[in-house]
Amino acid sequence: MKREVLIISLLLMTFTLRMHGQNSNISTPKLGKDKIEDVIKAMTPEDKVYLLVGLGYPPPSGPSIIAQGFAGRTWDINRLGITTSILSDGPAGLRIDAHPKGTDKTFFCTAFPTATGLSSTWNTKLVEMVGKAMGNEVLEYGCDVLLAPALNIQRDPLCGRNFEYYSEDPLIAGKIAAAMVRGIQVNGVGASIKHFAANNEETYRGSENALISQRALREIYLHGFEIAVKEANPWTVMSSYNRLNGFYTSENRDLLTTVLRDEWGFQGMVMSDWGGGSDVIAQMNAGNDLIMPGSEQRKTLLNALKNKTIDEKVLDRNLTHFLNFILKTPRFNAYPFSGSPDLKAHDLVARDAATESMVLLKNSDNSLPFKKIKKVALFGKTSYHFIVGGTGSGEVNFEHAVSLKEGLANAGYSFVQPLESIYSHYIDSVITHADEAMIKKVADFMSDASVAKEKVVDFISEMPLSKKEIEQQVYNSDIALITIGRNSGEGRDRKQIDFYLSDTEKNLIRDVSKSYHAIGKKVVVILNIGGVVETESWRDYADAILLVWQPGQEGGNAVADILKGKISPSGKLPMTFPKVYDDVPSSKTFHPAMPICNPQNTLYEEGIYVGYRYYDTFKVPTSYEFGYGISYAQFLYSNIKISNNIFKDSISISIEVKNIGKAAGKEVVELYVSAPSVEIEKPIQELKAFVKTRLLQPGTSEVVSFKLDARMLASFWSGINAWVADQGQYEVRIGSSSKDIRQKVSFALPEKIEVERLHHVLYPNMPIYELSRLNKE
């Protein structure tokens, strides 16, 4: 009997084990094969927390990861079929280690023009091509997401990260960002639009509270993000470091859920900036799905689950966003990473983008393109140490960058050798004798501190030249080029002294100009800069001024293409160049000033009057207005037509643009609207649309068309939390810049239109006394 009982017991045990095994297989769902909610149900609390918190910084590598030096990595759970994902910088090109450890293979990436340069093209099709090339490198080097583009508003010229941002205007920022996202994501990798929102300064970004009215926030600081979300569907959005109206953005449910998801319809994943925020529970509740780079927050979250201080359903919601993201990644879909993107093809894209990004600010007596020029004198240290891009997360580890001298040599020009020797000796001396304090100061800007010593040249003073040294070059050259350089980066803002040219720089421009003009020779100033500088005090000395921004690795060739006349410049300014810094509407409030002992609050007292909205409305003279840029070609605007004089659902406008010059060229056609101020105050005009023509040969023309809908006419009325188009007469102004209006046409809106009513959120946590046309003296 005992034996029979034992046998029966063993049989039951075997059956139970078999059934358990079968049930185990059934109860272990896999991502991509089973429903996401079933995958989440199969997770332990530890699984959930580890997935929503990154693997720390620097992130560990792994057997399936071919790149190194990426910014972050997420957790993987093999039993659930959840793969890791690799997140990499940056806005001007993929940033990974070029020489990873353990292999002889190189991982060079293409350095494209910085964001300010790309937006100066006003060419969304070209920017989309740049994004496509960037995304291909992300894909082939085994990454899943490019942490770009950045589209914060250039509120103030001194923001250290302006080179990563597109414009002072949200329409340009949004449209260019949307084009970049579309280009990146066509490769099957993700983009991450950042820094959401109002990350408009660097020095105090971790503690600053940006105090912004609801109207200014909606119309200026959020609108670009709204355009990018709705038009390009980015995989991810990155919240910013700063506080906004009292709350850290990564802890702000009104921003990340109510506005981003409920109002705009965002379906992707939200991640924090690296180390952003202070309360992981608040971040989870707000809808910040992924904490990066992650580490200590895991313990806090696990304790919160145990102590019931966070609802597990919140994590499940965030996990749904995260897993939907993982499903799209190339690593999850087993893409065979080649490690060999087509870098030669991307060189050509970088060169086209750089050439089209350059803005010709001055060209007296048609000094450009070069005529009968063979020998060039290169003045200024930056002529021999050309700045490719900014510092910090926006850096790119490229194989070779074409310097200004190399580009000009490729175009057939020769140089004054004694002058080159003087500057080369100075640069070598700076690098050799840079003290530790200076190297550390520069290293603070750098993602790779090992190259900080060479970058010291970008931040050191210009080398003075005596008048005798200058005059020695005059008879040995046909023309003088003077390059002025500026660099900046993440974590620190520029100072006013950096906005203005130094006495040495201004004296160099003055003395070279006088010496060359004395014998009838020309002087060209090249601005190799990442952000706006003052030009008013010295621009009259130069015959021509070419703004080349930080043009990427093909910059030298691109400059030569413009100077030689191979390509006509077609870039336009996406921001204003003020005469002096004090004219900037944010100049008195740029850095936090309250309280003085521990600066935290930044009052955006200029309200909606940012950039040209301020200068044009209050008639403040500028050196170069928004949208400005000249060409070797000449364009005539004519035959403006409007579909109706009374606005109903929408209205269409067309205009003919003809090249009446002698050189082929492209023209940016800018449409501004002057709206009635019947019930709410408005700027004198606002950019509502733009288009870049195709390359127009002399004598040819193109008809360009625009369509305006009610939302494009509307302002945000914070009292009723709605976008409203005011009744009255509207004037459409089409031109070549905000001040160079060529054609006008008007239409009427008989009754105001409430276009969209939104939530009453994101109001300031203390009073703001905003600039107004009614109280401006």
Tab-separated table of C-alpha atoms in Angstrom, residues 117-119 121-133 166 175-181 183-184 349 353:
chain	number	residue	atom	x	y	z
A	117	GLY	CA	23.545	77.504	-39.372
A	118	LEU	CA	20.955	74.964	-40.491
A	119	SER	CA	18.100	77.296	-39.615
A	121	THR	CA	19.173	78.009	-44.725
A	122	TRP	CA	15.395	78.400	-44.208
A	123	ASN	CA	15.307	75.228	-46.312
A	124	THR	CA	13.312	72.413	-44.726
A	125	LYS	CA	14.040	69.986	-47.575
A	126	LEU	CA	17.783	70.442	-47.119
A	127	VAL	CA	17.531	70.081	-43.337
A	128	GLU	CA	15.565	66.872	-43.846
A	129	MET	CA	18.453	65.570	-45.985
A	130	VAL	CA	20.874	66.429	-43.171
A	131	GLY	CA	18.658	64.576	-40.714
A	132	LYS	CA	18.518	61.577	-43.017
A	133	ALA	CA	22.324	61.449	-43.164
A	166	TYR	CA	17.487	77.376	-34.262
A	175	LYS	CA	9.522	73.881	-38.927
A	176	ILE	CA	13.291	73.246	-39.041
A	177	ALA	CA	13.071	70.854	-36.082
A	178	ALA	CA	10.194	68.963	-37.727
A	179	ALA	CA	12.261	68.577	-40.896
A	180	MET	CA	15.221	67.296	-38.890
A	181	VAL	CA	13.047	64.771	-37.025
A	183	GLY	CA	14.951	63.019	-41.768
A	184	ILE	CA	16.383	61.200	-38.751
A	349	VAL	CA	25.380	66.762	-47.710
A	353	ALA	CA	24.224	72.481	-45.956
